[in-house]
CSV table of N, CA and C in Angstrom, one decimal:
chain,number,residue,atom,x,y,z
W,49,UNK,N,106.8,1.3,-140.7
W,49,UNK,CA,106.2,2.4,-140.0
W,49,UNK,C,107.2,3.4,-139.4
W,50,UNK,N,108.3,2.8,-138.9
W,50,UNK,CA,109.4,3.6,-138.3
W,50,UNK,C,110.0,4.4,-139.4
W,51,UNK,N,110.2,3.9,-140.6
W,51,UNK,CA,110.8,4.6,-141.7
W,51,UNK,C,110.0,5.8,-142.0
W,52,UNK,N,108.7,5.7,-142.1
W,52,UNK,CA,107.8,6.8,-142.4
W,52,UNK,C,107.9,7.9,-141.3
W,53,UNK,N,107.9,7.5,-140.1
W,53,UNK,CA,108.0,8.4,-139.0
W,53,UNK,C,109.3,9.2,-139.1
W,54,UNK,N,110.4,8.5,-139.4
W,54,UNK,CA,111.7,9.2,-139.5
W,54,UNK,C,111.7,10.1,-140.7
W,55,UNK,N,111.2,9.7,-141.8
W,55,UNK,CA,111.1,10.6,-143.0
W,55,UNK,C,110.3,11.8,-142.7
W,56,UNK,N,109.2,11.7,-142.1
W,56,UNK,CA,108.3,12.9,-141.8
W,56,UNK,C,109.0,13.9,-140.8
W,57,UNK,N,109.9,13.4,-140.0
W,57,UNK,CA,110.6,14.3,-139.0
W,57,UNK,C,111.7,15.0,-139.7
W,58,UNK,N,112.1,14.6,-140.9
W,58,UNK,CA,113.2,15.3,-141.6
W,58,UNK,C,112.8,16.7,-142.1
W,59,UNK,N,111.5,16.8,-142.4
W,59,UNK,CA,111.0,18.1,-142.8
W,59,UNK,C,110.5,18.9,-141.6
W,60,UNK,N,111.4,19.6,-141.0
W,60,UNK,CA,111.0,20.5,-139.9
W,60,UNK,C,110.3,21.7,-140.3
W,61,UNK,N,109.2,22.0,-139.8
W,61,UNK,CA,108.4,23.1,-140.2
W,61,UNK,C,109.0,24.4,-139.6
W,62,UNK,N,109.4,25.3,-140.4
W,62,UNK,CA,110.0,26.6,-140.0
W,62,UNK,C,109.0,27.7,-139.9
W,63,UNK,N,109.0,28.4,-138.8
W,63,UNK,CA,108.2,29.5,-138.6
W,63,UNK,C,108.8,30.7,-139.3
W,64,UNK,N,108.0,31.6,-139.9
W,64,UNK,CA,108.6,32.8,-140.5
W,64,UNK,C,109.2,33.7,-139.5
W,65,UNK,N,110.2,34.4,-139.9
W,65,UNK,CA,110.8,35.4,-138.9
W,65,UNK,C,109.8,36.5,-138.7
W,66,UNK,N,110.0,37.3,-137.6
W,66,UNK,CA,109.2,38.4,-137.3
W,66,UNK,C,109.2,39.4,-138.5
W,67,UNK,N,108.1,40.1,-138.7
W,67,UNK,CA,108.0,41.1,-139.7
W,67,UNK,C,108.9,42.3,-139.3
W,68,UNK,N,109.7,42.7,-140.3
W,68,UNK,CA,110.7,43.8,-140.1
W,68,UNK,C,110.8,44.6,-141.4
W,69,UNK,N,110.6,45.9,-141.3
W,69,UNK,CA,110.7,46.8,-142.4
W,69,UNK,C,111.9,47.8,-142.1
W,70,UNK,N,112.6,48.1,-143.2
W,70,UNK,CA,113.7,49.2,-143.1
W,70,UNK,C,113.4,50.1,-144.2
W,71,UNK,N,113.2,51.4,-143.9
W,71,UNK,CA,112.9,52.4,-144.8
W,71,UNK,C,111.8,51.9,-145.8
W,72,UNK,N,110.8,51.3,-145.2
W,72,UNK,CA,109.5,50.8,-145.8
W,72,UNK,C,109.8,49.6,-146.7
W,73,UNK,N,111.0,49.0,-146.7
W,73,UNK,CA,111.3,47.8,-147.4
W,73,UNK,C,111.2,46.6,-146.5
W,74,UNK,N,110.6,45.5,-147.0
W,74,UNK,CA,110.5,44.3,-146.2
W,74,UNK,C,111.8,43.6,-146.1
W,75,UNK,N,112.4,43.4,-144.9
W,75,UNK,CA,113.7,42.7,-144.7
W,75,UNK,C,113.4,41.3,-144.2
W,76,UNK,N,112.4,41.1,-143.4
W,76,UNK,CA,112.1,39.8,-142.9
W,76,UNK,C,110.6,39.7,-142.7
W,77,UNK,N,110.0,38.5,-142.7
W,77,UNK,CA,108.6,38.3,-142.5
W,77,UNK,C,108.1,37.0,-143.2
W,78,UNK,N,106.8,37.1,-143.3
W,78,UNK,CA,106.0,35.9,-143.9
W,78,UNK,C,105.7,36.2,-145.4
W,79,UNK,N,105.1,35.2,-146.0
W,79,UNK,CA,104.7,35.3,-147.4
W,79,UNK,C,103.6,36.5,-147.5
W,80,UNK,N,102.8,36.5,-146.5
W,80,UNK,CA,101.7,37.6,-146.5
W,80,UNK,C,102.4,39.0,-146.4
W,81,UNK,N,103.5,39.1,-145.6
W,81,UNK,CA,104.3,40.4,-145.5
W,81,UNK,C,104.9,40.7,-146.9
W,82,UNK,N,105.4,39.7,-147.6
W,82,UNK,CA,106.0,40.0,-148.9
W,82,UNK,C,104.9,40.5,-149.8
W,83,UNK,N,103.8,39.8,-149.8
W,83,UNK,CA,102.7,40.2,-150.7
W,83,UNK,C,102.2,41.6,-150.4
W,84,UNK,N,102.1,41.9,-149.1
W,84,UNK,CA,101.6,43.3,-148.7
W,84,UNK,C,102.6,44.3,-149.2
W,85,UNK,N,103.9,44.0,-149.3
W,85,UNK,CA,104.9,44.9,-149.8
W,85,UNK,C,105.0,45.0,-151.3
W,86,UNK,N,104.1,44.2,-152.0
W,86,UNK,CA,104.1,44.2,-153.4
W,86,UNK,C,105.0,43.2,-154.1
W,87,UNK,N,105.6,42.3,-153.3
W,87,UNK,CA,106.4,41.2,-153.9
W,87,UNK,C,105.5,40.1,-154.2
W,88,UNK,N,104.7,40.2,-155.3
W,88,UNK,CA,103.7,39.2,-155.6
W,88,UNK,C,104.0,38.3,-156.8
W,89,UNK,N,105.0,38.5,-157.5
W,89,UNK,CA,105.4,37.7,-158.6
W,89,UNK,C,106.2,36.5,-158.1
W,90,UNK,N,105.5,35.5,-157.6
W,90,UNK,CA,106.2,34.4,-156.9
W,90,UNK,C,106.3,33.1,-157.7
W,91,UNK,N,107.4,32.4,-157.6
W,91,UNK,CA,107.7,31.2,-158.2
W,91,UNK,C,108.2,30.2,-157.2
W,92,UNK,N,107.6,29.0,-157.2
W,92,UNK,CA,108.0,28.0,-156.2
W,92,UNK,C,109.1,27.1,-156.9
W,93,UNK,N,110.2,26.8,-156.1
W,93,UNK,CA,111.2,25.9,-156.6
W,93,UNK,C,111.3,24.7,-155.6
W,94,UNK,N,110.2,24.1,-155.3
W,94,UNK,CA,110.0,22.9,-154.5
W,94,UNK,C,110.4,23.1,-153.0
W,95,UNK,N,111.7,23.5,-152.7
W,95,UNK,CA,112.1,23.7,-151.3
W,95,UNK,C,112.1,25.2,-150.9
W,96,UNK,N,111.9,26.1,-151.9
W,96,UNK,CA,111.9,27.5,-151.5
W,96,UNK,C,111.0,28.2,-152.6
W,97,UNK,N,110.7,29.4,-152.2
W,97,UNK,CA,109.9,30.2,-153.1
W,97,UNK,C,110.5,31.6,-153.3
W,98,UNK,N,110.6,32.2,-154.5
W,98,UNK,CA,111.1,33.5,-154.7
W,98,UNK,C,110.0,34.4,-155.1
W,99,UNK,N,109.8,35.5,-154.4
W,99,UNK,CA,108.8,36.5,-154.8
W,99,UNK,C,109.5,37.8,-155.2
W,100,UNK,N,109.1,38.4,-156.3
W,100,UNK,CA,109.8,39.6,-156.9
W,100,UNK,C,108.8,40.8,-157.1
W,101,UNK,N,109.5,41.9,-157.2
W,101,UNK,CA,108.8,43.1,-157.5
W,101,UNK,C,109.7,44.0,-158.4
W,102,UNK,N,109.2,44.7,-159.3
W,102,UNK,CA,110.0,45.6,-160.2
W,102,UNK,C,109.7,47.0,-159.7
W,103,UNK,N,110.7,47.9,-160.0
W,103,UNK,CA,110.4,49.4,-159.8
W,103,UNK,C,110.6,49.9,-158.4
W,104,UNK,N,111.4,49.2,-157.6
W,104,UNK,CA,111.5,49.6,-156.2
W,104,UNK,C,112.7,50.6,-156.0
W,105,UNK,N,112.5,51.6,-155.2
W,105,UNK,CA,113.5,52.6,-154.9
W,105,UNK,C,114.0,52.4,-153.5
W,106,UNK,N,115.3,52.7,-153.4
W,106,UNK,CA,116.0,52.6,-152.1
W,106,UNK,C,117.0,53.7,-151.9
W,107,UNK,N,116.8,54.5,-150.9
W,107,UNK,CA,117.6,55.7,-150.6
W,107,UNK,C,117.7,56.6,-151.8
W,108,UNK,N,116.6,56.9,-152.4
W,108,UNK,CA,116.5,57.9,-153.5
W,108,UNK,C,117.1,57.3,-154.8
W,109,UNK,N,117.5,56.0,-154.9
W,109,UNK,CA,118.1,55.4,-156.1
W,109,UNK,C,117.1,54.4,-156.6
W,110,UNK,N,117.2,54.1,-157.9
W,110,UNK,CA,116.4,53.1,-158.5
W,110,UNK,C,116.0,53.5,-159.9
W,111,UNK,N,115.0,52.9,-160.4
W,111,UNK,CA,114.3,51.7,-159.9
W,111,UNK,C,115.1,50.4,-159.9
W,112,UNK,N,114.9,49.6,-158.9
W,112,UNK,CA,115.6,48.3,-158.8
W,112,UNK,C,114.5,47.2,-158.9
W,113,UNK,N,115.1,46.0,-159.2
W,113,UNK,CA,114.3,44.8,-159.1
W,113,UNK,C,114.6,44.3,-157.6
W,114,UNK,N,113.6,43.7,-157.0
W,114,UNK,CA,113.7,43.2,-155.7
W,114,UNK,C,113.2,41.8,-155.5
W,115,UNK,N,113.7,41.0,-154.6
W,115,UNK,CA,113.2,39.7,-154.4
W,115,UNK,C,113.4,39.3,-152.9
W,116,UNK,N,112.6,38.4,-152.5
W,116,UNK,CA,112.7,37.8,-151.2
W,116,UNK,C,112.7,36.3,-151.4
W,117,UNK,N,113.5,35.5,-150.7
W,117,UNK,CA,113.5,34.0,-150.9
W,117,UNK,C,112.9,33.5,-149.6
W,118,UNK,N,111.8,32.7,-149.8
W,118,UNK,CA,111.1,32.2,-148.7
W,118,UNK,C,111.3,30.7,-148.5
W,119,UNK,N,111.4,30.2,-147.3
W,119,UNK,CA,111.6,28.8,-147.0
W,119,UNK,C,110.3,28.0,-147.3
W,120,UNK,N,110.5,26.9,-147.9
W,120,UNK,CA,109.4,26.0,-148.3
W,120,UNK,C,108.8,26.3,-149.7
W,121,UNK,N,108.5,25.3,-150.4
W,121,UNK,CA,107.9,25.5,-151.7
W,121,UNK,C,106.6,26.4,-151.7
W,122,UNK,N,105.9,26.4,-150.5
W,122,UNK,CA,104.7,27.2,-150.4
W,122,UNK,C,105.0,28.6,-149.7
W,123,UNK,N,106.3,28.8,-149.4
W,123,UNK,CA,106.7,30.1,-148.8
W,123,UNK,C,106.4,30.2,-147.3
W,124,UNK,N,105.9,29.1,-146.7
W,124,UNK,CA,105.5,29.1,-145.3
W,124,UNK,C,106.6,29.4,-144.3
W,125,UNK,N,107.8,29.2,-144.7
W,125,UNK,CA,109.0,29.5,-143.8
W,125,UNK,C,109.4,30.9,-143.7
W,126,UNK,N,108.8,31.8,-144.6
W,126,UNK,CA,109.1,33.2,-144.5
W,126,UNK,C,110.5,33.5,-145.1
W,127,UNK,N,110.9,34.8,-145.0
W,127,UNK,CA,112.1,35.3,-145.6
W,127,UNK,C,112.9,36.0,-144.5
W,128,UNK,N,114.2,36.1,-144.7
W,128,UNK,CA,115.1,36.8,-143.7
W,128,UNK,C,116.0,37.8,-144.4
W,129,UNK,N,115.8,38.1,-145.6
W,129,UNK,CA,116.6,39.2,-146.3
W,129,UNK,C,115.9,39.6,-147.5
W,130,UNK,N,116.3,40.8,-148.0
W,130,UNK,CA,115.7,41.4,-149.3
W,130,UNK,C,116.9,41.6,-150.2
W,131,UNK,N,116.8,41.2,-151.4
W,131,UNK,CA,117.9,41.4,-152.4
W,131,UNK,C,117.4,42.4,-153.5
W,132,UNK,N,118.3,43.4,-153.8
W,132,UNK,CA,118.0,44.4,-154.8
W,132,UNK,C,119.1,44.3,-155.9
W,133,UNK,N,118.7,44.5,-157.2
W,133,UNK,CA,119.6,44.6,-158.3
W,133,UNK,C,119.0,45.5,-159.4
W,134,UNK,N,119.9,45.9,-160.3
W,134,UNK,CA,119.5,46.7,-161.4
W,134,UNK,C,119.8,45.9,-162.7
W,135,UNK,N,118.8,45.6,-163.5
W,135,UNK,CA,119.0,44.7,-164.6
W,135,UNK,C,120.0,45.2,-165.7
W,136,UNK,N,120.2,46.5,-165.8
W,136,UNK,CA,121.1,46.9,-166.9
W,136,UNK,C,122.3,47.9,-166.4
W,137,UNK,N,122.2,48.4,-165.2
W,137,UNK,CA,123.2,49.4,-164.7
W,137,UNK,C,123.9,48.8,-163.5
W,138,UNK,N,125.1,48.2,-163.7
W,138,UNK,CA,125.8,47.6,-162.6
W,138,UNK,C,126.3,48.7,-161.6
W,139,UNK,N,126.4,49.9,-162.0
W,139,UNK,CA,126.9,51.0,-161.0
W,139,UNK,C,125.8,51.6,-160.2
W,140,UNK,N,124.5,51.2,-160.5
W,140,UNK,CA,123.4,51.8,-159.8
W,140,UNK,C,123.5,51.5,-158.3
W,141,UNK,N,123.9,50.3,-157.9
W,141,UNK,CA,124.0,50.0,-156.5
W,141,UNK,C,125.2,50.6,-155.9
W,142,UNK,N,126.2,50.9,-156.6
W,142,UNK,CA,127.4,51.5,-156.1
W,142,UNK,C,127.0,52.9,-155.7
W,143,UNK,N,126.1,53.6,-156.4
W,143,UNK,CA,125.6,54.9,-156.0
W,143,UNK,C,125.0,54.9,-154.6
W,144,UNK,N,124.3,53.8,-154.3
W,144,UNK,CA,123.7,53.6,-153.0
W,144,UNK,C,124.8,53.5,-151.9
W,145,UNK,N,125.8,52.6,-152.2
W,145,UNK,CA,126.8,52.4,-151.2
W,145,UNK,C,127.7,53.7,-151.0
W,146,UNK,N,127.9,54.5,-152.1
W,146,UNK,CA,128.6,55.7,-151.9
W,146,UNK,C,127.8,56.6,-150.9
W,147,UNK,N,126.5,56.7,-151.1
W,147,UNK,CA,125.7,57.5,-150.1
W,147,UNK,C,125.8,56.9,-148.7
W,148,UNK,N,125.8,55.6,-148.5
W,148,UNK,CA,125.9,55.0,-147.2
W,148,UNK,C,127.3,55.5,-146.6
W,149,UNK,N,128.3,55.4,-147.3
W,149,UNK,CA,129.7,55.8,-146.8
W,149,UNK,C,129.7,57.3,-146.4
W,150,UNK,N,129.0,58.1,-147.3
W,150,UNK,CA,129.0,59.5,-147.0
W,150,UNK,C,128.2,59.8,-145.7
W,151,UNK,N,127.3,58.9,-145.4
W,151,UNK,CA,126.4,59.1,-144.2
W,151,UNK,C,127.0,58.4,-142.9
W,152,UNK,N,128.3,58.0,-143.0
W,152,UNK,CA,129.0,57.4,-141.9
W,152,UNK,C,128.9,55.9,-141.7
W,153,UNK,N,128.4,55.2,-142.7
W,153,UNK,CA,128.4,53.7,-142.7
W,153,UNK,C,129.8,53.2,-142.9
W,154,UNK,N,130.2,52.2,-142.2
W,154,UNK,CA,131.5,51.6,-142.5
W,154,UNK,C,131.4,50.6,-143.6
W,155,UNK,N,132.5,50.4,-144.3
W,155,UNK,CA,132.6,49.4,-145.3
W,155,UNK,C,133.8,48.5,-145.0
W,156,UNK,N,133.6,47.2,-145.2
W,156,UNK,CA,134.7,46.2,-145.0
W,156,UNK,C,134.5,45.1,-146.0
W,157,UNK,N,135.5,44.3,-146.3
W,157,UNK,CA,135.4,43.2,-147.2
W,157,UNK,C,135.5,41.9,-146.5
W,158,UNK,N,134.8,40.9,-147.0
W,158,UNK,CA,134.8,39.6,-146.3
W,158,UNK,C,136.1,38.9,-146.8
W,159,UNK,N,136.6,37.9,-146.0
W,159,UNK,CA,137.7,37.2,-146.5
W,159,UNK,C,137.4,36.2,-147.6
W,160,UNK,N,138.3,35.9,-148.4
W,160,UNK,CA,138.0,34.9,-149.5
W,160,UNK,C,138.0,33.5,-148.9
W,161,UNK,N,137.2,32.6,-149.5
W,161,UNK,CA,137.1,31.3,-149.0
W,161,UNK,C,136.0,31.1,-147.9
W,162,UNK,N,135.5,32.2,-147.4
W,162,UNK,CA,134.4,32.1,-146.4
W,162,UNK,C,133.1,32.0,-147.0
W,163,UNK,N,132.0,31.8,-146.2
W,163,UNK,CA,130.7,31.7,-146.7
W,163,UNK,C,130.2,33.0,-147.3
W,164,UNK,N,130.8,34.1,-146.8
W,164,UNK,CA,130.4,35.4,-147.3
W,164,UNK,C,131.4,35.9,-148.4
W,165,UNK,N,132.2,35.1,-149.0
W,165,UNK,CA,133.2,35.4,-149.9
W,165,UNK,C,132.7,36.4,-151.0
W,166,UNK,N,133.6,37.5,-151.2
W,166,UNK,CA,133.3,38.4,-152.2
W,166,UNK,C,132.2,39.4,-151.9
W,167,UNK,N,132.1,39.8,-150.7
W,167,UNK,CA,131.1,40.8,-150.3
W,167,UNK,C,131.7,42.0,-149.7
W,168,UNK,N,131.1,43.2,-149.9
W,168,UNK,CA,131.4,44.4,-149.2
W,168,UNK,C,130.3,44.5,-148.2
W,169,UNK,N,130.6,44.7,-146.9
W,169,UNK,CA,129.6,44.7,-145.8
W,169,UNK,C,129.5,46.2,-145.4
W,170,UNK,N,128.3,46.7,-145.3
W,170,UNK,CA,128.1,48.1,-144.8
W,170,UNK,C,127.3,48.0,-143.5
W,171,UNK,N,127.8,48.7,-142.5
W,171,UNK,CA,127.2,48.8,-141.2
W,171,UNK,C,127.3,50.2,-140.6
W,172,UNK,N,126.3,50.5,-139.8
W,172,UNK,CA,126.3,51.8,-139.1
W,172,UNK,C,125.9,51.5,-137.6
W,173,UNK,N,126.7,52.0,-136.7
W,173,UNK,CA,126.3,51.8,-135.3
W,173,UNK,C,124.9,52.2,-135.0
W,174,UNK,N,124.1,51.3,-134.4
W,174,UNK,CA,122.8,51.6,-134.0
W,174,UNK,C,121.8,51.3,-135.1
W,175,UNK,N,122.2,50.9,-136.3
W,175,UNK,CA,121.3,50.6,-137.4
W,175,UNK,C,120.7,49.2,-137.2
W,176,UNK,N,119.5,49.0,-137.5
W,176,UNK,CA,118.9,47.7,-137.3
W,176,UNK,C,119.2,46.7,-138.5
W,177,UNK,N,119.9,47.2,-139.5
W,177,UNK,CA,120.3,46.4,-140.7
W,177,UNK,C,121.7,46.5,-141.0
W,178,UNK,N,122.2,45.5,-141.7
W,178,UNK,CA,123.5,45.6,-142.4
W,178,UNK,C,123.2,45.2,-143.8
W,179,UNK,N,124.1,45.7,-144.7
W,179,UNK,CA,123.9,45.4,-146.2
W,179,UNK,C,125.2,44.7,-146.7
W,180,UNK,N,125.0,43.9,-147.7
W,180,UNK,CA,126.1,43.2,-148.3
W,180,UNK,C,126.0,43.4,-149.8
W,181,UNK,N,127.0,44.0,-150.4
W,181,UNK,CA,127.1,44.2,-151.8
W,181,UNK,C,128.0,43.1,-152.4
W,182,UNK,N,127.4,42.4,-153.4
W,182,UNK,CA,128.1,41.3,-154.1
W,182,UNK,C,129.2,41.8,-155.0
W,183,UNK,N,130.4,41.5,-154.8
W,183,UNK,CA,131.5,42.0,-155.6
W,183,UNK,C,131.9,40.9,-156.6
W,184,UNK,N,131.4,39.7,-156.6
W,184,UNK,CA,131.8,38.6,-157.5
W,184,UNK,C,130.7,38.3,-158.5
W,185,UNK,N,129.8,39.2,-158.8
W,185,UNK,CA,128.7,39.0,-159.6
W,185,UNK,C,129.1,38.5,-161.0
W,186,UNK,N,128.3,37.6,-161.6
W,186,UNK,CA,128.6,37.2,-163.0
W,186,UNK,C,127.6,37.9,-164.0
W,187,UNK,N,126.4,38.1,-163.6
W,187,UNK,CA,125.4,38.7,-164.4
W,187,UNK,C,124.9,40.0,-163.9
W,188,UNK,N,124.5,40.0,-162.7
W,188,UNK,CA,124.0,41.2,-162.1
W,188,UNK,C,124.5,41.4,-160.7
W,189,UNK,N,125.0,42.6,-160.4
W,189,UNK,CA,125.5,42.9,-159.0
W,189,UNK,C,124.2,43.0,-158.1
W,190,UNK,N,124.3,42.5,-156.9
W,190,UNK,CA,123.2,42.6,-156.0
W,190,UNK,C,123.6,43.2,-154.7
W,191,UNK,N,122.6,43.8,-154.0
W,191,UNK,CA,122.7,44.4,-152.7
W,191,UNK,C,121.7,43.8,-151.8
W,192,UNK,N,122.1,43.2,-150.7
W,192,UNK,CA,121.2,42.4,-149.9
W,192,UNK,C,121.1,43.1,-148.5
W,193,UNK,N,119.9,43.3,-148.0
W,193,UNK,CA,119.6,43.8,-146.7
W,193,UNK,C,119.3,42.7,-145.7
W,194,UNK,N,119.9,42.7,-144.5
W,194,UNK,CA,119.7,41.7,-143.5
W,194,UNK,C,119.5,42.5,-142.2
W,195,UNK,N,118.8,41.8,-141.2
W,195,UNK,CA,118.7,42.4,-139.9
W,195,UNK,C,120.0,42.3,-139.3
W,196,UNK,N,120.4,43.3,-138.5
W,196,UNK,CA,121.7,43.4,-137.9
W,196,UNK,C,121.7,42.7,-136.6
W,197,UNK,N,121.6,41.3,-136.6
W,197,UNK,CA,121.8,40.5,-135.5
W,197,UNK,C,123.3,40.2,-135.4
W,198,UNK,N,123.9,40.5,-134.2
W,198,UNK,CA,125.4,40.4,-134.2
W,198,UNK,C,125.9,39.0,-134.6
W,199,UNK,N,125.2,37.9,-134.3
W,199,UNK,CA,125.7,36.6,-134.6
W,199,UNK,C,125.6,36.4,-136.1
W,200,UNK,N,124.9,37.2,-136.9
W,200,UNK,CA,124.7,37.0,-138.3
W,200,UNK,C,125.6,37.9,-139.2
W,201,UNK,N,126.2,38.9,-138.6
W,201,UNK,CA,127.0,39.8,-139.3
W,201,UNK,C,128.4,39.1,-139.6
W,202,UNK,N,128.7,39.0,-140.9
W,202,UNK,CA,129.9,38.3,-141.3
W,202,UNK,C,131.2,39.0,-140.8
W,203,UNK,N,132.2,38.3,-140.6
W,203,UNK,CA,133.5,38.8,-140.2
W,203,UNK,C,134.2,39.4,-141.5
W,204,UNK,N,134.9,40.5,-141.2
W,204,UNK,CA,135.6,41.1,-142.3
W,204,UNK,C,137.1,40.8,-142.2
W,205,UNK,N,137.8,40.9,-143.3
W,205,UNK,CA,139.3,40.7,-143.2
W,205,UNK,C,139.9,41.9,-142.7
W,206,UNK,N,141.1,41.7,-142.1
W,206,UNK,CA,141.9,42.8,-141.5
W,206,UNK,C,142.4,43.8,-142.6
W,207,UNK,N,142.5,45.0,-142.3
W,207,UNK,CA,143.0,46.0,-143.3
W,207,UNK,C,144.4,45.6,-143.7
W,208,UNK,N,144.6,45.6,-145.0
W,208,UNK,CA,145.9,45.3,-145.6
W,208,UNK,C,146.0,43.8,-145.8
W,209,UNK,N,145.1,43.0,-145.4
W,209,UNK,CA,145.2,41.5,-145.6
W,209,UNK,C,144.7,41.2,-147.0
W,210,UNK,N,145.5,40.5,-147.8
W,210,UNK,CA,145.1,40.1,-149.1
W,210,UNK,C,144.1,39.0,-149.1
W,211,UNK,N,143.2,39.0,-150.2
W,211,UNK,CA,142.3,37.9,-150.4
W,211,UNK,C,141.7,37.3,-149.2
């Protein structure tokens, strides 16, 4: 009986993050929020669920593929980021980041060996989001939008610092 109690406590039920949209794109929320935003092509992977949508535009660029990764095989844990990619044009997301820089967003690179290894981070003072461009892609470059919670923004390496 004790073993069953201990096993059941291992699966902590996670509440979905609060619903948050940035430029009409879902950055965090519940499975219902993802579906309302058109991310309805969902596949369960036992411990998480991925919901996708094709044809999404961001900052006048696209169309992109988009996905949210939800906690739990049933998606009940919600999602805390949105990932965009272009299936055939690796420079399509670079056009987005060029626009961000021209609008005053800062760009910095994460240190190698860190959890955020191989990312260019884009931030703007007062913005409710930060973005991470994957620089180490194998198949498709991705751009991920996160809520700009100070404790979640990755550290960048110092200017002039290698790797």
